[in-house]
Amino acid sequence: MSVIDTIAPPEAPSQKVASFKPRLLQSEEHGLCPGCGEPVAIRTVLEVIEELQLAERNIAILGHGCYGSFVMLLDVDSTLCLHGRAPATATGVKRMRPECAVWTLQGDGDMVNEGLAEILHATARAENITCIMLNNGVFGDTGGQMTAASVLGQRTKNSIDGRDAAYHGYPIPVANLVASLQGSAYVARGSVHSAAAVAQTRKFVRKAFQRQLEGKGLSLVEILTMCPTGWFVPAANGADYMMESLGKTYPLGELKDVGEV
Amino acid sequence: MAMKLLEGSEAIAESALVAGLRFYAAYPMSPSTELLEHLARKLPQRPGGVCINVESEIEGVNMALGAAATGFRAATGSCGQGLALMQEAIAEAALNETPLVVFNMARNQQDYFQATRGGGWGDYRTITLAPKDVPEAVEHAQLAFHLADKYRAPVIFMGDNLIARTQVSVDLKPLDLEPLPPKDWQLDGTSGGSGRSRQIWTWGAGKHNTPGPGPSAHWARIAAKFDDVAKLEQRHEEEFTEDAEIVVVAFGSGGKFVEHVVRDLRTEGRRVGFFRPITLWPFPGEALERATARARRVLVFELNAGQMIDDVRLNVVDRRRVVPIGGVSFDESGLNLGPLMHANAIRERIEAHFEKAAA
Ligand code: SF4
């Protein structure tokens, strides 16, 4: 009977610790704020790309926002384009590289303010691309100003008493607009405020890429992401604050799926 | 190859196809519309060819930027206000080093500043080719793609209404141009997951594992590149400048008219010369300085309120000798080049200066 030596260290670790870093991320060290929802949203997209075996045939078209500092960690071919123009730039890329999964990453300021025309026309043309919009209802990168997606009552640096419809107008639910157009194949709205929400968002993103691979048209996943810094709330309260404010205006779920009709 | 009788726009479109154009995206605006019409017919017939009728010039130029980033030859086209809308993306192409070609079929010559100086952000220049007629436009359509690839920079082809709508016999043979560097920067999506994925960005920042030069070094290198272009790519044409008392400077179709008038005046024994910048940027400044060194007057004919004249004044030793003889010239339709684009009108303006110079 062999005796286990409990004093000497084991030759090999008893359990191999799995890395939590997706392969398509070059490092986990990022410069975004504590409690920011963007890193986990982008990781979710990268994991889906890996799962679908698109690592070596995908091109990312990135807009401008805080996630700009994160995209330097992505191990995928990419270009950063002008504010709002990602769907137009992606159109040129996809038409030349139809074998690639082409995806865009924009914030609400990028897509809804400056780029509303581009996302709607790309949808109308049924461009076979997947668009990811990270919606936190503020221009996070510039310090928390109102965007076209800020919800009513939302306090931002330039709507300090809260967004007032009579003065600032109403928020634009861009996913609903995209879903209403014929060229969209899949539209969903997810969130990253909880583990369950992340799991659901992953499903949405997966379906969005699948519709692109099937050649069905434009797919859009809007992901609500926490911006405690831009909202001026403690990092720990970000998730609750988000679902109390943005979550009420932008209900989660699938808005359209041509794969199911 | 056999000569073919073609309308200017069609000849330019065909020449771009000879150059390997794969992607064109544009919004209609006279007189660039016909280029779009021809390419909308022809490009989709080519393997992998795409022509998109866009919803705005902003979308068109950004689509072409994306297509060019994949390494394929891509272009957009417009003129005037349409070119104005594209300035942000043209600057982007210069700073992120994408070989974007813009066919600017200008209405008159008021696009000079926005073609050569641009309106975008950053320390950049735009190589601008200004053909004088359809045969030269056919060459420039190919040269534009070549220079764009050679320098990884945007190139503006500056045609006009006359070139667009003149029917001429042209030879659509491919130009014999020097070999180009490999497009090892092109986005093809294949390097993901390798730790060495590519990133195209105006800031020169790469990925975590391949950080890139960073903004300062990137922009300094781009500035140095434009300095090289400025030295190496100046093109011009001149005639009778050795003994000319008066040298007339003009570009594009206007240059062709001036060339004709100057030749006529020479046969009458008038000591007049002619100088035509072919590249509006880089402006052929040293050649102009030499060509005008002995002239008593340097007349500048351009169909605008005076734009190229600034570049002429920068390069003529005594700028007081530089006199504008062009002007804003607009016909009723708003689409032609106006009454000033007429050999007799140009002749009168040149002759008036012989009298003044003699007085
Ligand atoms: S400002 Fe907001 S969006 Fe930007 S990194 Fe910080 S938390 Fe994230």
XYZ file of C-alpha atoms and ligand atoms in Angstrom:
628
model
C 0.000 0.000 0.000
C 1.445 3.227 -1.076
C 1.542 6.065 1.335
C 0.731 9.541 0.179
C 3.420 11.965 1.151
C 1.457 14.939 2.403
C 4.508 17.070 2.985
C 6.114 17.143 -0.502
C 4.303 19.259 -3.048
C 2.500 17.289 -5.782
C 4.407 16.838 -9.036
C 1.577 18.206 -11.109
C -1.269 20.407 -9.976
C -4.197 18.328 -8.931
C -6.490 20.441 -11.042
C -5.580 22.392 -14.146
C -6.840 25.904 -13.670
C -8.666 26.981 -16.821
C -7.858 30.444 -18.136
C -10.800 32.791 -18.151
C -9.263 34.766 -20.937
C -10.925 34.160 -24.310
C -8.413 33.262 -26.983
C -9.321 36.337 -29.020
C -8.251 38.649 -26.229
C -4.541 39.383 -26.059
C -4.644 40.514 -22.448
C -7.214 41.014 -19.750
C -5.699 44.226 -18.496
C -7.822 47.054 -19.725
C -8.140 50.723 -18.957
C -11.896 50.980 -18.567
C -13.541 52.104 -15.308
C -14.433 49.736 -12.487
C -17.994 48.555 -12.996
C -18.018 49.392 -16.698
C -20.220 47.027 -18.680
C -18.307 47.267 -21.939
C -15.496 44.747 -21.317
C -17.855 41.913 -20.504
C -20.070 42.760 -23.498
C -17.110 42.709 -25.872
C -15.753 39.508 -24.332
C -19.113 37.906 -24.946
C -18.888 38.814 -28.636
C -15.331 37.445 -28.854
C -16.358 34.187 -27.225
C -19.166 33.724 -29.725
C -16.793 34.403 -32.626
C -14.444 31.767 -31.258
C -17.266 29.278 -30.702
C -18.470 29.723 -34.258
C -14.904 29.160 -35.473
C -14.718 32.578 -37.053
C -11.417 33.578 -35.435
C -9.576 33.444 -38.723
C -12.269 34.879 -40.882
C -13.734 37.911 -39.210
C -13.117 41.638 -39.445
C -14.221 44.156 -36.845
C -15.197 47.721 -37.730
C -15.049 49.850 -34.653
C -16.512 53.229 -33.916
C -15.476 55.653 -31.204
C -16.132 55.397 -27.514
C -14.499 54.181 -24.316
C -14.273 50.699 -25.865
C -11.638 52.188 -28.168
C -9.014 51.501 -25.524
C -10.288 47.935 -25.190
C -10.141 47.085 -28.894
C -6.350 47.150 -28.807
C -6.691 43.930 -26.813
C -8.816 42.172 -29.432
C -6.975 39.551 -31.413
C -9.029 40.074 -34.564
C -8.327 42.117 -37.690
C -9.935 45.485 -37.280
C -10.207 49.060 -38.371
C -11.344 52.025 -36.356
C -13.508 54.245 -38.479
C -15.130 57.636 -38.174
C -17.927 58.333 -35.712
C -21.176 56.783 -36.860
C -19.824 55.368 -40.107
C -19.146 51.801 -39.019
C -22.079 50.281 -40.965
C -20.963 52.106 -44.145
C -17.325 51.097 -43.723
C -18.408 47.552 -42.890
C -20.443 47.522 -46.104
C -17.298 48.132 -48.167
C -15.396 45.498 -46.193
C -18.116 42.849 -46.384
C -18.764 43.355 -50.098
C -15.060 42.765 -50.778
C -14.661 39.957 -48.220
C -17.966 38.078 -48.281
C -16.244 35.015 -46.815
C -15.560 36.908 -43.571
C -17.905 37.559 -40.689
C -17.922 41.353 -40.538
C -19.095 43.018 -37.362
C -19.308 46.540 -36.083
C -18.996 47.876 -32.569
C -20.525 51.230 -31.710
C -21.843 53.014 -28.686
C -25.205 54.762 -28.572
C -23.540 58.138 -29.128
C -21.756 56.766 -32.169
C -24.656 54.857 -33.705
C -27.730 56.865 -32.728
C -26.410 60.418 -32.749
C -23.918 60.658 -35.539
C -24.574 57.384 -37.343
C -28.349 57.030 -37.489
C -28.411 57.339 -41.277
C -25.685 54.742 -41.730
C -27.295 52.038 -39.578
C -30.734 52.560 -41.139
C -29.453 52.550 -44.730
C -27.204 49.550 -44.127
C -30.284 47.784 -42.784
C -32.400 48.834 -45.743
C -29.734 47.494 -48.095
C -29.854 44.241 -46.084
C -26.094 44.351 -45.694
C -24.982 41.016 -44.382
C -23.183 42.332 -41.314
C -23.616 42.064 -37.559
C -23.844 45.313 -35.625
C -23.266 45.477 -31.895
C -24.408 48.602 -30.106
C -23.274 49.164 -26.538
C -25.976 51.358 -25.035
C -25.259 53.173 -21.803
C -27.269 56.278 -22.627
C -24.320 58.655 -22.359
C -21.208 59.761 -24.119
C -18.990 57.930 -21.619
C -15.735 58.729 -23.353
C -16.239 62.471 -23.147
C -17.407 62.387 -19.564
C -21.126 61.626 -19.420
C -23.140 63.856 -21.698
C -26.625 63.206 -23.087
C -26.962 61.128 -26.241
C -29.961 60.604 -28.485
C -30.516 57.385 -26.517
C -30.489 58.947 -23.025
C -33.776 58.115 -21.334
C -36.301 60.627 -20.067
C -35.355 61.941 -16.657
C -31.742 60.856 -17.080
C -29.322 63.281 -15.494
C -26.245 63.843 -17.577
C -23.635 66.572 -17.689
C -25.611 68.486 -20.275
C -29.100 67.569 -19.071
C -28.332 68.219 -15.460
C -31.963 68.305 -14.303
C -32.774 65.175 -16.235
C -33.711 64.691 -19.879
C -36.939 66.560 -20.428
C -38.932 65.591 -23.522
C -40.325 69.100 -23.928
C -36.847 70.551 -24.035
C -34.487 67.775 -25.191
C -36.821 65.575 -27.186
C -37.391 61.851 -26.830
C -34.888 58.993 -26.844
C -34.542 57.020 -30.081
C -34.939 53.260 -29.742
C -32.715 52.417 -32.680
C -33.135 48.653 -32.384
C -36.886 49.061 -32.897
C -36.270 51.184 -35.989
C -33.865 48.588 -37.399
C -36.334 45.796 -36.633
C -39.063 47.683 -38.498
C -37.080 47.716 -41.745
C -37.208 44.894 -44.243
C -33.474 44.395 -44.528
C -32.922 43.287 -40.934
C -32.652 39.565 -40.207
C -32.219 39.576 -36.475
C -32.607 42.237 -33.800
C -32.329 41.747 -30.072
C -31.627 43.725 -26.948
C -29.537 42.211 -24.189
C -27.764 43.449 -21.115
C -24.779 42.660 -18.942
C -26.184 43.596 -15.530
C -26.159 39.995 -14.239
C -24.704 36.605 -15.069
C -28.090 35.476 -16.390
C -28.322 38.566 -18.581
C -24.842 37.929 -19.969
C -25.825 34.342 -20.797
C -28.923 35.593 -22.610
C -26.928 38.251 -24.456
C -24.495 35.569 -25.583
C -27.422 33.685 -27.140
C -28.543 36.826 -28.962
C -25.059 37.540 -30.286
C -24.697 33.947 -31.418
C -27.960 34.106 -33.344
C -26.978 37.445 -34.851
C -23.760 35.971 -36.271
C -25.597 32.872 -37.420
C -28.029 34.960 -39.457
C -25.052 36.660 -41.081
C -23.495 33.281 -41.901
C -26.831 32.235 -43.391
C -26.797 35.386 -45.521
C -30.139 36.606 -44.202
C -29.380 40.322 -43.865
C -28.345 42.756 -41.185
C -28.345 41.651 -37.570
C -28.198 44.018 -34.620
C -27.719 43.304 -30.954
C -28.090 46.247 -28.627
C -26.432 45.570 -25.283
C -27.214 47.731 -22.258
C -23.919 48.361 -20.480
C -23.203 50.011 -17.162
C -21.406 53.346 -17.107
C -21.131 54.224 -13.397
C -18.617 56.945 -14.172
C -20.779 58.668 -16.777
C -23.877 58.278 -14.608
C -22.144 59.527 -11.467
C -23.214 56.521 -9.398
C -20.980 54.228 -7.307
C -19.594 51.315 -9.323
C -21.472 48.801 -7.165
C -24.825 50.471 -7.940
C -24.309 50.546 -11.687
C -26.267 47.403 -12.540
C -29.308 48.360 -10.452
C -29.284 51.935 -11.653
C -29.117 50.754 -15.254
C -32.116 48.453 -15.026
C -34.080 51.142 -13.169
C -33.395 53.746 -15.836
C -32.366 52.412 -19.272
C -33.952 49.014 -18.636
C -37.436 50.562 -18.397
C -37.160 52.379 -21.714
C -35.347 49.587 -23.507
C -36.935 46.250 -22.617
C -34.721 43.205 -23.120
C -35.516 40.416 -25.542
C -35.631 39.516 -29.200
C -37.332 42.055 -31.446
C -37.070 40.188 -34.719
C -35.755 36.939 -36.089
C -36.357 36.007 -39.709
C -34.830 32.624 -38.911
C -37.955 31.713 -37.052
C -40.647 32.701 -39.532
C -5.134 48.072 -78.362
C -7.602 49.585 -80.802
C -8.865 53.106 -80.341
C -12.425 53.420 -79.067
C -14.780 56.378 -79.393
C -16.118 57.018 -75.916
C -17.684 59.777 -73.871
C -15.226 61.079 -71.265
C -17.059 59.613 -68.270
C -17.230 56.220 -69.900
C -13.572 56.384 -70.874
C -12.606 57.196 -67.280
C -14.809 54.382 -65.983
C -13.300 51.920 -68.468
C -9.789 53.020 -67.610
C -10.502 52.559 -63.899
C -11.644 49.023 -64.726
C -8.408 48.456 -66.640
C -6.620 49.567 -63.450
C -8.469 46.843 -61.548
C -11.225 48.860 -59.863
C -13.357 46.475 -57.815
C -15.540 48.758 -55.720
C -17.273 52.039 -56.470
C -19.824 53.802 -54.297
C -21.259 57.177 -55.206
C -24.203 59.522 -55.047
C -25.364 61.169 -58.261
C -24.325 64.760 -58.831
C -23.628 66.313 -62.214
C -21.230 65.887 -63.865
C -19.976 62.893 -61.870
C -23.300 61.106 -62.358
C -22.342 59.488 -65.664
C -19.314 57.880 -64.065
C -21.645 56.256 -61.538
C -24.045 55.199 -64.288
C -21.303 53.550 -66.337
C -19.827 51.776 -63.333
C -23.257 50.667 -62.089
C -23.601 48.860 -65.427
C -20.051 47.596 -65.797
C -18.680 46.776 -62.346
C -21.201 44.094 -61.334
C -20.350 42.238 -64.559
C -16.800 41.802 -63.329
C -15.938 38.959 -60.941
C -16.342 40.360 -57.432
C -17.118 43.835 -58.770
C -19.450 45.991 -56.698
C -21.039 49.365 -57.406
C -23.323 50.837 -54.751
C -25.727 53.707 -55.293
C -25.331 55.318 -51.919
C -27.664 57.393 -49.813
C -25.129 60.146 -49.215
C -21.587 61.103 -50.136
C -20.606 60.485 -46.529
C -21.706 56.864 -46.805
C -20.106 56.468 -50.216
C -16.674 57.636 -49.169
C -16.728 55.575 -45.966
C -17.795 52.479 -47.887
C -14.955 53.006 -50.350
C -12.628 53.457 -47.384
C -13.722 50.086 -46.006
C -13.395 48.394 -49.386
C -9.923 49.891 -49.932
C -8.878 48.705 -46.451
C -9.312 45.136 -47.684
C -6.626 45.771 -50.296
C -8.894 45.904 -53.337
C -8.941 48.966 -55.537
C -11.854 51.109 -54.481
C -13.105 54.571 -55.322
C -15.880 57.053 -54.849
C -16.799 60.111 -56.861
C -18.581 63.426 -56.669
C -17.894 67.132 -57.042
C -18.312 70.466 -55.286
C -20.518 70.155 -52.237
C -20.308 66.371 -52.444
C -16.538 66.535 -52.167
C -16.992 68.860 -49.208
C -18.990 66.144 -47.417
C -16.192 63.658 -48.024
C -13.405 65.701 -46.491
C -13.523 64.050 -43.076
C -13.073 60.592 -44.598
C -10.383 61.750 -47.030
C -8.377 62.994 -44.049
C -9.056 59.681 -42.327
C -7.720 57.815 -45.366
C -4.571 59.951 -45.336
C -3.958 59.375 -41.642
C -4.826 55.683 -41.529
C -2.988 55.159 -44.835
C -5.763 53.740 -46.974
C -5.323 54.033 -50.758
C -8.628 55.700 -51.531
C -9.307 57.200 -54.962
C -11.834 60.012 -55.348
C -13.071 60.908 -58.817
C -13.994 64.531 -58.443
C -15.718 65.527 -61.667
C -15.795 69.191 -60.742
C -18.299 71.622 -62.261
C -15.768 74.387 -62.584
C -12.502 75.019 -60.821
C -13.826 76.134 -57.460
C -12.872 72.741 -55.994
C -9.166 73.612 -56.112
C -8.795 74.416 -52.424
C -10.841 71.496 -51.163
C -8.988 69.099 -53.458
C -5.478 70.292 -52.667
C -5.862 71.572 -49.111
C -8.749 69.484 -47.941
C -10.977 70.300 -45.030
C -10.194 67.418 -42.777
C -8.209 67.030 -39.620
C -4.496 66.297 -39.353
C -1.208 66.966 -41.091
C -2.055 65.551 -44.460
C -2.116 66.480 -48.132
C -4.035 65.004 -51.017
C -2.318 64.085 -54.232
C -4.477 65.754 -56.893
C -4.322 64.973 -60.594
C -5.872 67.448 -63.020
C -6.093 66.111 -66.582
C -6.537 68.579 -69.419
C -8.559 66.324 -71.700
C -10.038 62.871 -72.091
C -6.883 61.016 -73.205
C -4.971 62.388 -70.247
C -7.939 61.606 -67.987
C -7.720 57.991 -69.144
C -4.079 57.926 -68.038
C -4.838 59.656 -64.764
C -7.616 57.197 -63.942
C -4.932 54.496 -63.803
C -2.214 56.690 -62.331
C -4.537 57.669 -59.467
C -4.825 54.051 -58.287
C -1.121 53.528 -58.778
C -0.110 56.538 -56.689
C -2.704 55.681 -54.039
C -1.205 52.194 -53.672
C 2.369 53.415 -53.930
C 1.981 55.872 -51.080
C -0.976 54.341 -49.224
C -2.683 57.699 -49.481
C -5.850 59.208 -50.916
C -5.648 60.531 -54.466
C -8.099 62.961 -55.987
C -8.710 62.856 -59.708
C -9.991 66.272 -60.710
C -11.938 66.174 -63.939
C -14.689 68.506 -65.029
C -17.837 68.779 -67.064
C -16.032 69.193 -70.366
C -13.939 66.093 -69.839
C -16.967 64.138 -68.624
C -19.054 64.906 -71.680
C -16.656 65.097 -74.599
C -16.563 62.156 -76.988
C -13.035 61.243 -77.984
C -11.219 58.232 -79.389
C -9.130 56.787 -76.616
C -6.690 53.945 -76.182
C -7.562 51.877 -73.125
C -4.304 50.038 -72.819
C -2.950 49.494 -69.320
C -0.191 51.959 -68.424
C 3.249 50.536 -67.902
C 3.843 51.551 -64.281
C 6.502 50.515 -61.806
C 5.819 47.507 -59.549
C 4.104 48.221 -56.247
C 4.924 47.027 -52.736
C 2.856 44.083 -51.441
C -0.294 44.979 -49.530
C 0.811 43.325 -46.336
C -1.471 45.658 -44.393
C -4.725 44.623 -46.018
C -7.602 43.438 -43.842
C -8.531 39.914 -44.855
C -9.725 38.659 -41.489
C -7.274 35.771 -41.366
C -4.828 36.907 -38.722
C -7.272 36.759 -35.806
C -6.283 34.488 -32.947
C -2.641 34.513 -33.996
C -1.513 37.205 -31.581
C -0.575 39.343 -34.565
C -3.929 40.591 -35.818
C -3.934 43.809 -37.813
C -5.375 47.153 -36.924
C -5.860 50.126 -39.204
C -6.278 53.310 -37.244
C -5.441 56.970 -37.717
C -3.568 56.959 -34.408
C -1.037 54.352 -35.445
C -1.914 52.269 -32.412
C -1.858 48.528 -32.934
C -2.832 45.629 -30.708
C -1.504 44.683 -27.284
C 0.986 42.183 -28.772
C 1.903 44.398 -31.736
C 1.500 47.895 -30.332
C 2.330 49.869 -33.461
C 4.350 53.072 -33.565
C 1.886 55.145 -31.536
C 0.464 58.527 -32.550
C 3.580 60.740 -32.552
C 5.795 58.381 -34.532
C 2.918 57.454 -36.854
C 2.028 61.037 -37.699
C 5.673 62.046 -38.052
C 6.168 59.208 -40.527
C 3.091 60.274 -42.497
C 4.323 63.858 -42.589
C 7.685 62.619 -43.889
C 5.890 60.563 -46.514
C 4.024 63.609 -47.786
C 7.347 65.475 -47.908
C 8.644 62.703 -50.177
C 5.563 62.873 -52.374
C 5.991 66.627 -52.613
C 9.496 66.155 -53.979
C 8.975 63.109 -56.173
C 5.575 63.445 -57.756
C 5.396 66.965 -59.159
C 4.141 66.868 -62.716
C 3.679 69.698 -65.144
C 3.751 70.683 -68.785
C 5.237 73.867 -70.270
C 5.746 75.411 -73.684
C 7.634 78.448 -75.033
C 8.730 79.536 -71.571
C 12.441 80.065 -72.415
C 11.945 83.466 -73.996
C 8.393 84.340 -72.942
C 7.596 87.849 -71.775
C 4.288 86.605 -70.497
C 3.689 83.141 -69.062
C 0.104 81.973 -68.643
C -0.568 79.393 -65.933
C -3.710 77.271 -66.092
C -4.842 73.756 -65.170
C -7.349 71.124 -66.271
C -9.590 71.845 -69.256
C -8.812 75.538 -68.812
C -5.181 74.634 -69.408
C -6.062 73.001 -72.691
C -7.809 76.178 -73.891
C -4.890 78.351 -72.798
C -2.417 76.034 -74.524
C -4.388 76.443 -77.760
C -4.511 80.241 -77.491
C -0.809 80.499 -76.604
C 0.164 78.408 -79.642
C -1.934 80.696 -81.869
C -0.310 83.789 -80.389
C 3.151 82.257 -80.931
C 2.473 81.737 -84.624
C 1.720 85.456 -84.689
C 5.119 86.116 -83.135
C 3.986 87.055 -79.628
C 6.427 86.053 -76.909
C 4.011 84.185 -74.686
C 4.524 80.912 -72.859
C 2.365 78.375 -71.152
C 2.654 76.450 -67.895
C 0.222 73.775 -66.692
C 0.436 72.028 -63.318
C -0.663 68.428 -63.834
C -0.436 67.600 -60.146
C -2.218 70.380 -58.266
C -0.683 68.916 -55.145
C 2.230 68.453 -55.099
C 2.310 71.780 -56.914
C 5.213 71.937 -59.405
C 6.639 75.005 -57.718
C 10.319 74.770 -58.639
C 9.513 74.197 -62.305
C 7.198 77.202 -62.226
C 9.894 79.323 -60.599
C 12.309 78.444 -63.428
C 9.689 78.849 -66.159
C 8.710 82.324 -64.993
C 12.163 83.609 -63.983
C 12.449 85.932 -66.994
C 8.789 86.706 -67.651
C 7.542 90.237 -67.074
C 4.072 88.988 -66.218
C 2.619 85.715 -65.001
C -1.052 85.450 -65.859
C -3.198 82.935 -64.019
C -6.294 81.624 -65.755
C -8.631 79.615 -63.555
C -12.398 79.371 -63.364
C -12.863 80.610 -59.846
C -12.265 83.759 -57.840
C -8.586 82.917 -57.467
C -7.410 79.765 -55.707
C -4.446 78.265 -57.585
C -3.076 81.789 -57.833
C -1.988 81.444 -54.194
C 0.295 78.555 -55.170
C 1.551 80.498 -58.172
C 2.394 83.493 -55.987
C 4.282 81.236 -53.599
C 6.562 80.144 -56.423
C 7.070 83.194 -58.632
C 9.982 85.199 -57.324
C 8.345 88.593 -57.580
C 4.738 87.952 -56.734
C 3.674 91.401 -57.936
C 4.120 90.062 -61.465
C 1.336 87.501 -60.882
C -2.010 88.658 -62.280
C -5.327 86.805 -62.363
C -7.094 86.638 -65.721
C -9.704 84.006 -64.882
C -12.815 84.461 -62.830
C -16.063 83.000 -61.682
C -17.781 81.782 -64.797
C -21.198 80.265 -64.627
C -23.667 79.483 -67.360
C -27.449 79.295 -67.020
C -27.655 75.533 -66.538
C -25.073 75.706 -63.805
C -23.485 72.606 -65.215
C -21.124 73.887 -67.863
C -17.934 75.775 -67.471
C -19.346 79.138 -68.407
C -18.614 81.838 -70.965
C -15.012 82.368 -69.882
C -14.087 78.927 -71.184
C -13.841 80.223 -74.720
C -10.690 80.666 -76.789
C -11.612 84.212 -77.796
C -12.362 85.273 -74.248
C -9.024 83.910 -73.068
C -7.198 85.487 -76.001
C -8.628 88.920 -75.232
C -7.503 88.679 -71.618
C -3.982 87.652 -72.561
C -3.684 90.334 -75.264
C -4.766 93.046 -72.879
C -1.659 92.288 -70.862
C 0.672 92.669 -73.812
C -0.557 96.236 -74.059
C -0.272 96.790 -70.316
C 3.149 95.137 -70.150
C 4.354 97.299 -73.027
C 2.958 100.517 -71.519
S -16.844 56.212 -18.746
Fe -18.453 54.668 -18.670
S -18.376 53.573 -20.603
Fe -16.441 54.690 -20.322
S -15.062 53.216 -19.394
Fe -15.961 54.400 -17.750
S -17.761 53.220 -17.145
Fe -17.130 52.447 -19.125
